[in-house]
PDB file of C-alpha atoms in Angstrom:
ATOM      1  CA  MET G   1     -17.734  31.058   7.777  1.00 42.00           C
ATOM      2  CA  THR G   2     -19.594  32.850  10.566  1.00 40.00           C
ATOM      3  CA  PRO G   3     -22.752  34.547   9.252  1.00 43.00           C
ATOM      4  CA  PRO G   4     -23.089  38.320   9.777  1.00 43.00           C
ATOM      5  CA  PRO G   5     -25.109  39.539  12.752  1.00 43.00           C
ATOM      6  CA  LEU G   6     -28.847  39.723  12.322  1.00 39.00           C
ATOM      7  CA  ALA G   7     -28.696  43.533  12.386  1.00 41.00           C
ATOM      8  CA  ALA G   8     -26.304  43.542   9.438  1.00 39.00           C
ATOM      9  CA  GLN G   9     -28.506  41.065   7.586  1.00 41.00           C
ATOM     10  CA  ALA G  10     -31.519  43.281   8.181  1.00 44.00           C
ATOM     11  CA  LEU G  11     -29.693  46.280   6.739  1.00 43.00           C
ATOM     12  CA  GLN G  12     -28.569  44.517   3.577  1.00 57.00           C
ATOM     13  CA  PRO G  13     -31.691  45.084   1.416  1.00 56.00           C
ATOM     14  CA  SER G  14     -31.677  48.831   2.105  1.00 73.00           C
ATOM     15  CA  ASP G  15     -27.939  48.960   1.437  1.00 83.00           C
ATOM     16  CA  ASP G  16     -28.552  47.291  -1.914  1.00 88.00           C
ATOM     17  CA  ARG G  17     -31.251  49.814  -2.791  1.00 90.00           C
ATOM     18  CA  ARG G  18     -28.985  52.667  -1.767  1.00 93.00           C
ATOM     19  CA  ARG G  19     -26.200  51.340  -4.006  1.00 92.00           C
ATOM     20  CA  GLN G  20     -28.735  50.959  -6.822  1.00 93.00           C
ATOM     21  CA  ILE G  21     -29.714  54.622  -6.515  1.00 95.00           C
ATOM     22  CA  LEU G  22     -26.123  55.847  -6.382  1.00 94.00           C
ATOM     23  CA  ALA G  23     -25.168  53.737  -9.408  1.00 92.00           C
ATOM     24  CA  ALA G  24     -28.107  55.199 -11.329  1.00 94.00           C
ATOM     25  CA  ALA G  25     -27.188  58.715 -10.216  1.00 94.00           C
ATOM     26  CA  ARG G  26     -23.618  58.236 -11.415  1.00 91.00           C
ATOM     27  CA  VAL G  27     -24.908  57.285 -14.850  1.00 91.00           C
ATOM     28  CA  CYS G  28     -27.218  60.312 -14.966  1.00 93.00           C
ATOM     29  CA  PHE G  29     -24.583  62.745 -13.708  1.00 91.00           C
ATOM     30  CA  ALA G  30     -22.049  61.415 -16.212  1.00 87.00           C
ATOM     31  CA  ARG G  31     -24.607  61.844 -18.991  1.00 88.00           C
ATOM     32  CA  ALA G  32     -26.152  65.213 -18.089  1.00 89.00           C
ATOM     33  CA  GLY G  33     -23.931  66.750 -15.410  1.00 87.00           C
ATOM     34  CA  PHE G  34     -24.613  67.369 -11.746  1.00 89.00           C
ATOM     35  CA  HIS G  35     -26.865  70.304 -12.512  1.00 87.00           C
ATOM     36  CA  GLY G  36     -28.493  68.928 -15.657  1.00 91.00           C
ATOM     37  CA  ALA G  37     -29.596  65.584 -14.246  1.00 93.00           C
ATOM     38  CA  SER G  38     -32.943  65.619 -12.485  1.00 95.00           C
ATOM     39  CA  MET G  39     -34.336  63.471  -9.713  1.00 96.00           C
ATOM     40  CA  GLY G  40     -36.877  62.183 -12.239  1.00 96.00           C
ATOM     41  CA  GLN G  41     -34.084  60.972 -14.492  1.00 96.00           C
ATOM     42  CA  ILE G  42     -32.371  59.273 -11.566  1.00 96.00           C
ATOM     43  CA  CYS G  43     -35.643  57.578 -10.597  1.00 96.00           C
ATOM     44  CA  ALA G  44     -36.081  56.329 -14.162  1.00 96.00           C
ATOM     45  CA  GLU G  45     -32.495  55.045 -14.342  1.00 95.00           C
ATOM     46  CA  ALA G  46     -32.850  53.318 -10.968  1.00 95.00           C
ATOM     47  CA  GLN G  47     -36.292  51.971 -11.972  1.00 94.00           C
ATOM     48  CA  MET G  48     -37.762  53.303  -8.764  1.00 94.00           C
ATOM     49  CA  SER G  49     -40.708  55.541  -7.973  1.00 94.00           C
ATOM     50  CA  PRO G  50     -39.945  59.017  -6.574  1.00 93.00           C
ATOM     51  CA  GLY G  51     -41.535  58.014  -3.280  1.00 92.00           C
ATOM     52  CA  ALA G  52     -39.239  55.003  -2.949  1.00 92.00           C
ATOM     53  CA  LEU G  53     -36.124  56.985  -3.870  1.00 94.00           C
ATOM     54  CA  TYR G  54     -36.896  59.833  -1.460  1.00 93.00           C
ATOM     55  CA  ARG G  55     -36.972  57.354   1.414  1.00 93.00           C
ATOM     56  CA  TYR G  56     -33.226  56.913   0.909  1.00 94.00           C
ATOM     57  CA  PHE G  57     -32.189  60.379  -0.283  1.00 95.00           C
ATOM     58  CA  PRO G  58     -34.316  63.475   0.427  1.00 94.00           C
ATOM     59  CA  SER G  59     -32.714  65.547  -2.320  1.00 93.00           C
ATOM     60  CA  LYS G  60     -30.283  65.548  -5.234  1.00 92.00           C
ATOM     61  CA  ASP G  61     -27.767  67.313  -2.999  1.00 90.00           C
ATOM     62  CA  ALA G  62     -27.932  64.361  -0.608  1.00 93.00           C
ATOM     63  CA  ILE G  63     -27.158  61.994  -3.499  1.00 93.00           C
ATOM     64  CA  ILE G  64     -24.228  64.141  -4.607  1.00 91.00           C
ATOM     65  CA  GLU G  65     -22.884  64.220  -1.059  1.00 89.00           C
ATOM     66  CA  ALA G  66     -23.141  60.420  -0.858  1.00 91.00           C
ATOM     67  CA  ILE G  67     -21.221  60.089  -4.121  1.00 90.00           C
ATOM     68  CA  ALA G  68     -18.598  62.529  -2.847  1.00 88.00           C
ATOM     69  CA  GLU G  69     -18.235  60.392   0.269  1.00 88.00           C
ATOM     70  CA  GLU G  70     -17.823  57.281  -1.891  1.00 87.00           C
ATOM     71  CA  GLU G  71     -15.118  59.117  -3.840  1.00 86.00           C
ATOM     72  CA  ARG G  72     -13.401  60.093  -0.592  1.00 86.00           C
ATOM     73  CA  VAL G  73     -13.406  56.502   0.652  1.00 88.00           C
ATOM     74  CA  GLY G  74     -12.077  55.345  -2.719  1.00 86.00           C
ATOM     75  CA  ALA G  75      -9.347  57.986  -2.658  1.00 87.00           C
ATOM     76  CA  VAL G  76      -8.261  56.960   0.840  1.00 87.00           C
ATOM     77  CA  ALA G  77      -8.058  53.317  -0.296  1.00 88.00           C
ATOM     78  CA  CYS G  78      -6.110  54.349  -3.392  1.00 87.00           C
ATOM     79  CA  MET G  79      -3.626  56.305  -1.263  1.00 89.00           C
ATOM     80  CA  GLU G  80      -2.719  53.087   0.535  1.00 91.00           C
ATOM     81  CA  HIS G  81      -0.452  52.355  -2.443  1.00 91.00           C
ATOM     82  CA  LEU G  82       1.784  55.153  -1.183  1.00 92.00           C
ATOM     83  CA  ARG G  83       2.574  52.970   1.840  1.00 90.00           C
ATOM     84  CA  GLY G  84       3.413  49.943  -0.300  1.00 89.00           C
ATOM     85  CA  PRO G  85       6.739  48.532  -1.476  1.00 92.00           C
ATOM     86  CA  GLY G  86       9.061  49.994  -4.078  1.00 94.00           C
ATOM     87  CA  SER G  87      10.463  53.395  -4.871  1.00 96.00           C
ATOM     88  CA  ILE G  88       8.444  56.580  -4.536  1.00 97.00           C
ATOM     89  CA  ALA G  89       7.935  56.487  -8.317  1.00 97.00           C
ATOM     90  CA  ASP G  90       6.678  52.890  -8.140  1.00 97.00           C
ATOM     91  CA  ARG G  91       4.198  53.826  -5.426  1.00 96.00           C
ATOM     92  CA  LEU G  92       2.947  56.945  -7.182  1.00 96.00           C
ATOM     93  CA  VAL G  93       2.428  55.007 -10.394  1.00 96.00           C
ATOM     94  CA  ALA G  94       0.595  52.210  -8.542  1.00 95.00           C
ATOM     95  CA  THR G  95      -1.717  54.900  -7.129  1.00 94.00           C
ATOM     96  CA  ALA G  96      -2.216  56.403 -10.581  1.00 93.00           C
ATOM     97  CA  MET G  97      -2.954  53.040 -12.173  1.00 93.00           C
ATOM     98  CA  GLU G  98      -5.736  52.316  -9.693  1.00 90.00           C
ATOM     99  CA  TYR G  99      -7.194  55.760 -10.376  1.00 87.00           C
ATOM    100  CA  LEU G 100      -7.042  55.201 -14.129  1.00 89.00           C
ATOM    101  CA  ALA G 101      -8.592  51.741 -13.782  1.00 87.00           C
ATOM    102  CA  SER G 102     -11.553  53.188 -11.887  1.00 81.00           C
ATOM    103  CA  ALA G 103     -11.894  55.956 -14.485  1.00 79.00           C
ATOM    104  CA  ARG G 104     -11.983  53.257 -17.169  1.00 77.00           C
ATOM    105  CA  ASP G 105     -15.199  51.841 -15.682  1.00 72.00           C
ATOM    106  CA  PRO G 106     -18.140  52.708 -17.971  1.00 64.00           C
ATOM    107  CA  GLU G 107     -20.169  53.925 -14.995  1.00 61.00           C
ATOM    108  CA  SER G 108     -17.403  56.049 -13.451  1.00 60.00           C
ATOM    109  CA  GLY G 109     -15.434  57.310 -16.438  1.00 62.00           C
ATOM    110  CA  GLY G 110     -17.801  60.000 -17.616  1.00 74.00           C
ATOM    111  CA  LEU G 111     -18.468  60.980 -14.024  1.00 82.00           C
ATOM    112  CA  MET G 112     -14.746  61.581 -13.429  1.00 81.00           C
ATOM    113  CA  VAL G 113     -14.747  64.027 -16.337  1.00 79.00           C
ATOM    114  CA  GLU G 114     -17.792  65.771 -14.860  1.00 82.00           C
ATOM    115  CA  ILE G 115     -16.117  65.942 -11.447  1.00 82.00           C
ATOM    116  CA  CYS G 116     -13.059  67.611 -12.986  1.00 81.00           C
ATOM    117  CA  SER G 117     -15.262  70.109 -14.805  1.00 80.00           C
ATOM    118  CA  GLU G 118     -17.341  70.870 -11.721  1.00 80.00           C
ATOM    119  CA  SER G 119     -14.202  71.401  -9.637  1.00 81.00           C
ATOM    120  CA  LEU G 120     -13.385  74.423 -11.820  1.00 80.00           C
ATOM    121  CA  ARG G 121     -16.698  76.084 -10.973  1.00 80.00           C
ATOM    122  CA  ASN G 122     -17.457  78.190  -7.929  1.00 72.00           C
ATOM    123  CA  THR G 123     -20.214  75.921  -6.667  1.00 79.00           C
ATOM    124  CA  THR G 124     -20.863  73.876  -3.559  1.00 82.00           C
ATOM    125  CA  VAL G 125     -20.405  70.693  -5.581  1.00 81.00           C
ATOM    126  CA  GLY G 126     -17.148  71.985  -7.030  1.00 82.00           C
ATOM    127  CA  ALA G 127     -15.843  72.944  -3.603  1.00 85.00           C
ATOM    128  CA  ARG G 128     -16.619  69.463  -2.224  1.00 84.00           C
ATOM    129  CA  PHE G 129     -14.603  67.748  -4.925  1.00 86.00           C
ATOM    130  CA  CYS G 130     -11.786  70.298  -4.593  1.00 87.00           C
ATOM    131  CA  GLU G 131     -11.541  69.205  -0.956  1.00 87.00           C
ATOM    132  CA  LEU G 132     -11.037  65.624  -2.115  1.00 87.00           C
ATOM    133  CA  GLU G 133      -8.293  66.626  -4.531  1.00 89.00           C
ATOM    134  CA  ALA G 134      -6.570  68.649  -1.819  1.00 92.00           C
ATOM    135  CA  MET G 135      -6.572  65.573   0.431  1.00 92.00           C
ATOM    136  CA  VAL G 136      -5.043  63.421  -2.314  1.00 92.00           C
ATOM    137  CA  ARG G 137      -2.473  66.075  -3.163  1.00 94.00           C
ATOM    138  CA  GLU G 138      -1.405  66.435   0.465  1.00 95.00           C
ATOM    139  CA  SER G 139      -0.977  62.655   0.804  1.00 94.00           C
ATOM    140  CA  MET G 140       1.202  62.567  -2.301  1.00 95.00           C
ATOM    141  CA  ARG G 141       3.164  65.618  -1.185  1.00 96.00           C
ATOM    142  CA  ALA G 142       3.909  63.996   2.171  1.00 96.00           C
ATOM    143  CA  ALA G 143       5.112  60.803   0.469  1.00 96.00           C
ATOM    144  CA  ILE G 144       7.411  62.688  -1.932  1.00 96.00           C
ATOM    145  CA  SER G 145       8.687  64.910   0.878  1.00 96.00           C
ATOM    146  CA  GLU G 146       9.586  61.806   2.875  1.00 96.00           C
ATOM    147  CA  ALA G 147      11.405  60.396  -0.156  1.00 96.00           C
ATOM    148  CA  ARG G 148      13.277  63.688  -0.543  1.00 95.00           C
ATOM    149  CA  ASP G 149      14.294  63.643   3.117  1.00 95.00           C
ATOM    150  CA  GLY G 150      15.571  60.104   2.601  1.00 95.00           C
ATOM    151  CA  GLY G 151      17.703  61.071  -0.379  1.00 95.00           C
ATOM    152  CA  GLU G 152      15.573  59.231  -2.932  1.00 96.00           C
ATOM    153  CA  VAL G 153      14.908  62.439  -4.881  1.00 96.00           C
ATOM    154  CA  PRO G 154      17.066  65.607  -5.068  1.00 97.00           C
ATOM    155  CA  ALA G 155      16.986  67.907  -2.058  1.00 96.00           C
ATOM    156  CA  ASP G 156      16.161  70.924  -4.245  1.00 96.00           C
ATOM    157  CA  LEU G 157      13.157  69.290  -5.942  1.00 96.00           C
ATOM    158  CA  ASP G 158      10.195  71.695  -6.075  1.00 96.00           C
ATOM    159  CA  LEU G 159       7.464  69.465  -4.662  1.00 95.00           C
ATOM    160  CA  ASP G 160       4.553  71.632  -5.741  1.00 95.00           C
ATOM    161  CA  VAL G 161       5.697  71.932  -9.359  1.00 96.00           C
ATOM    162  CA  ALA G 162       6.395  68.187  -9.521  1.00 95.00           C
ATOM    163  CA  LEU G 163       2.931  67.455  -8.116  1.00 95.00           C
ATOM    164  CA  THR G 164       1.276  69.810 -10.583  1.00 95.00           C
ATOM    165  CA  MET G 165       2.943  67.960 -13.455  1.00 95.00           C
ATOM    166  CA  ILE G 166       2.037  64.543 -12.031  1.00 94.00           C
ATOM    167  CA  PHE G 167      -1.602  65.584 -11.640  1.00 92.00           C
ATOM    168  CA  ALA G 168      -1.584  67.013 -15.165  1.00 92.00           C
ATOM    169  CA  PHE G 169      -0.421  63.701 -16.590  1.00 91.00           C
ATOM    170  CA  GLY G 170      -2.962  61.773 -14.519  1.00 89.00           C
ATOM    171  CA  ASP G 171      -5.890  63.993 -15.482  1.00 87.00           C
ATOM    172  CA  GLY G 172      -4.795  64.058 -19.114  1.00 89.00           C
ATOM    173  CA  LEU G 173      -4.599  60.272 -19.263  1.00 91.00           C
ATOM    174  CA  MET G 174      -7.993  59.963 -17.588  1.00 87.00           C
ATOM    175  CA  MET G 175      -9.529  62.180 -20.262  1.00 85.00           C
ATOM    176  CA  ARG G 176      -7.678  60.552 -23.167  1.00 88.00           C
ATOM    177  CA  LEU G 177      -8.643  57.043 -22.080  1.00 87.00           C
ATOM    178  CA  GLN G 178     -12.295  57.997 -22.400  1.00 83.00           C
ATOM    179  CA  PHE G 179     -11.650  58.326 -26.142  1.00 84.00           C
ATOM    180  CA  GLU G 180      -9.124  55.513 -26.591  1.00 87.00           C
ATOM    181  CA  ARG G 181     -10.688  52.672 -24.651  1.00 84.00           C
ATOM    182  CA  GLU G 182      -8.783  50.078 -26.636  1.00 88.00           C
ATOM    183  CA  VAL G 183      -5.458  51.152 -25.071  1.00 91.00           C
ATOM    184  CA  ALA G 184      -4.358  48.693 -22.390  1.00 92.00           C
ATOM    185  CA  LEU G 185      -3.434  50.185 -19.039  1.00 92.00           C
ATOM    186  CA  SER G 186      -0.607  47.673 -18.768  1.00 93.00           C
ATOM    187  CA  ALA G 187       0.945  49.242 -21.872  1.00 95.00           C
ATOM    188  CA  ILE G 188       0.791  52.710 -20.310  1.00 94.00           C
ATOM    189  CA  GLU G 189       2.300  51.801 -16.951  1.00 96.00           C
ATOM    190  CA  PRO G 190       6.018  51.541 -17.899  1.00 96.00           C
ATOM    191  CA  HIS G 191       5.862  54.833 -19.815  1.00 96.00           C
ATOM    192  CA  LEU G 192       4.167  56.554 -16.885  1.00 95.00           C
ATOM    193  CA  LEU G 193       6.844  55.225 -14.562  1.00 97.00           C
ATOM    194  CA  ARG G 194       9.562  56.789 -16.714  1.00 96.00           C
ATOM    195  CA  VAL G 195       7.686  60.105 -16.762  1.00 96.00           C
ATOM    196  CA  VAL G 196       7.280  60.149 -12.967  1.00 97.00           C
ATOM    197  CA  ARG G 197      10.931  59.254 -12.405  1.00 97.00           C
ATOM    198  CA  ALA G 198      11.932  62.109 -14.710  1.00 96.00           C
ATOM    199  CA  LEU G 199       9.605  64.604 -12.984  1.00 96.00           C
ATOM    200  CA  LEU G 200      11.052  63.639  -9.602  1.00 97.00           C
ATOM    201  CA  ARG G 201      14.592  63.839 -11.045  1.00 95.00           C
ATOM    202  CA  MET G 202      15.370  60.517  -9.437  1.00 95.00           C
ATOM    203  CA  ASP G 203      18.421  59.870 -11.632  1.00 92.00           C
ATOM    204  CA  GLU G 204      20.006  62.998 -10.135  1.00 90.00           C
ATOM    205  CA  ALA G 205      19.601  61.922  -6.514  1.00 79.00           C
TER     206      ALA G 205
END
């Protein structure tokens, strides 16, 4: 295997430190909220001095923006399932399962709940995460619209209502799985598929 360029090798230690800070920040934000967590708490969680941390992120807002960007990149990767094989219901459920798997992660799960809560508030942080949801929603809407045009779902399907219900199930499962961590995602998947097929009225097409 060809080794990475020297420039990439030189950047690796700082990249590792950056990831360390963001991982610590996720833990703190999940525990105390975006507004409740302090830079001191993040430093303690990351086991770094304030001076060291500020070399990577000049403020808490900069950390939040970096996490939002990570979430955006993750959402874009998750949306790739919409281009995969299978019916529109299969692809939507594959997307949902990846989302639920990431929300199951001990580091990310509580943060996902905090992101949902913050999105309801009229704050800069809330607006940033609302932008991410709008991007995801538009990707899903385009995929369902294409399926409707192809006759896979009924022509009179209300896309926005169907999407609202799909998001409600996804968000509800994300929250519930924080309490019931013993439930296997593989056990949920076939039930979710039936729900999505029903919401899209696929048996009527």
